[in-house]
Coordinates of C-alpha atoms in Angstrom, one line a residue:
M19 CA -38.3 -3.2 -76.5
S20 CA -41.1 -1.5 -77.7
V21 CA -42.9 -2.6 -80.5
I22 CA -43.0 -0.6 -84.0
K23 CA -46.9 -0.2 -84.9
I24 CA -47.0 0.5 -88.6
S25 CA -50.7 1.8 -91.0
V26 CA -50.5 -1.6 -93.2
E27 CA -53.4 -0.4 -94.8
E28 CA -51.8 -2.3 -97.8
A29 CA -52.0 -5.8 -96.8
V30 CA -56.1 -4.9 -95.7
D31 CA -57.9 -8.5 -97.2
W32 CA -54.2 -10.1 -98.4
K33 CA -54.0 -14.1 -98.1
C34 CA -50.7 -16.1 -98.1
L35 CA -51.1 -17.9 -101.0
P36 CA -49.6 -21.2 -100.5
C37 CA -52.4 -21.5 -97.1
N38 CA -55.2 -19.4 -98.0
E39 CA -55.1 -17.8 -94.7
E40 CA -56.3 -14.2 -94.2
L41 CA -53.0 -12.4 -92.9
V42 CA -53.2 -11.4 -89.3
P43 CA -50.8 -8.4 -87.5
V44 CA -48.0 -9.9 -85.6
T45 CA -45.0 -8.4 -83.4
V46 CA -41.9 -9.8 -85.8
E47 CA -37.9 -9.3 -85.0
L48 CA -36.5 -7.3 -87.9
A49 CA -32.3 -7.3 -87.7
Y50 CA -30.4 -4.9 -89.6
L51 CA -26.9 -4.1 -89.1
D52 CA -26.6 -5.0 -85.1
S53 CA -30.1 -3.4 -84.5
L54 CA -32.8 -5.0 -83.8
F55 CA -36.5 -4.0 -84.2
N56 CA -39.7 -5.1 -83.1
V57 CA -42.1 -4.2 -85.6
E58 CA -46.0 -5.3 -86.4
L59 CA -46.3 -6.4 -89.8
P60 CA -49.2 -8.7 -91.3
T61 CA -48.4 -12.3 -91.4
C62 CA -49.6 -16.0 -92.4
P63 CA -51.2 -17.5 -88.9
K64 CA -50.3 -20.9 -90.5
C65 CA -46.9 -20.9 -92.2
G66 CA -46.0 -17.6 -90.3
M67 CA -44.8 -15.7 -93.5
V68 CA -44.6 -11.6 -93.2
F69 CA -45.6 -9.3 -95.7
I70 CA -43.6 -5.9 -95.8
P71 CA -46.1 -3.5 -97.5
E72 CA -43.4 -1.4 -100.4
S73 CA -44.2 1.9 -99.3
L74 CA -42.6 0.4 -95.8
A75 CA -39.9 -1.2 -98.0
T76 CA -39.4 1.4 -100.1
G77 CA -39.8 4.1 -97.4
K78 CA -39.4 3.8 -93.6
M79 CA -37.0 1.3 -93.6
Y80 CA -35.1 2.3 -96.7
N81 CA -34.8 5.3 -94.6
V82 CA -33.6 3.5 -91.7
E83 CA -31.3 1.3 -93.3
H84 CA -29.3 4.5 -94.7
M85 CA -29.2 6.0 -91.4
L86 CA -27.8 2.7 -90.0
E87 CA -25.3 2.3 -92.8
D88 CA -24.5 6.1 -92.1
K89 CA -23.1 5.7 -88.5

């Protein structure tokens, strides 16, 4: 399965608040309905919390969710 790489310029200089670690790009698996997607997203290297930029959540992810729901 290929990895979707997105521009994460919004996450530059972001840190995980509980761990105080800089976020690094990591391939994570996102699931919605019966579909899985491998996406490279900013992630805390210590606790694994993933940051999803607002523009991605309200843009591309929102559009893909609606396409899957319309199937």
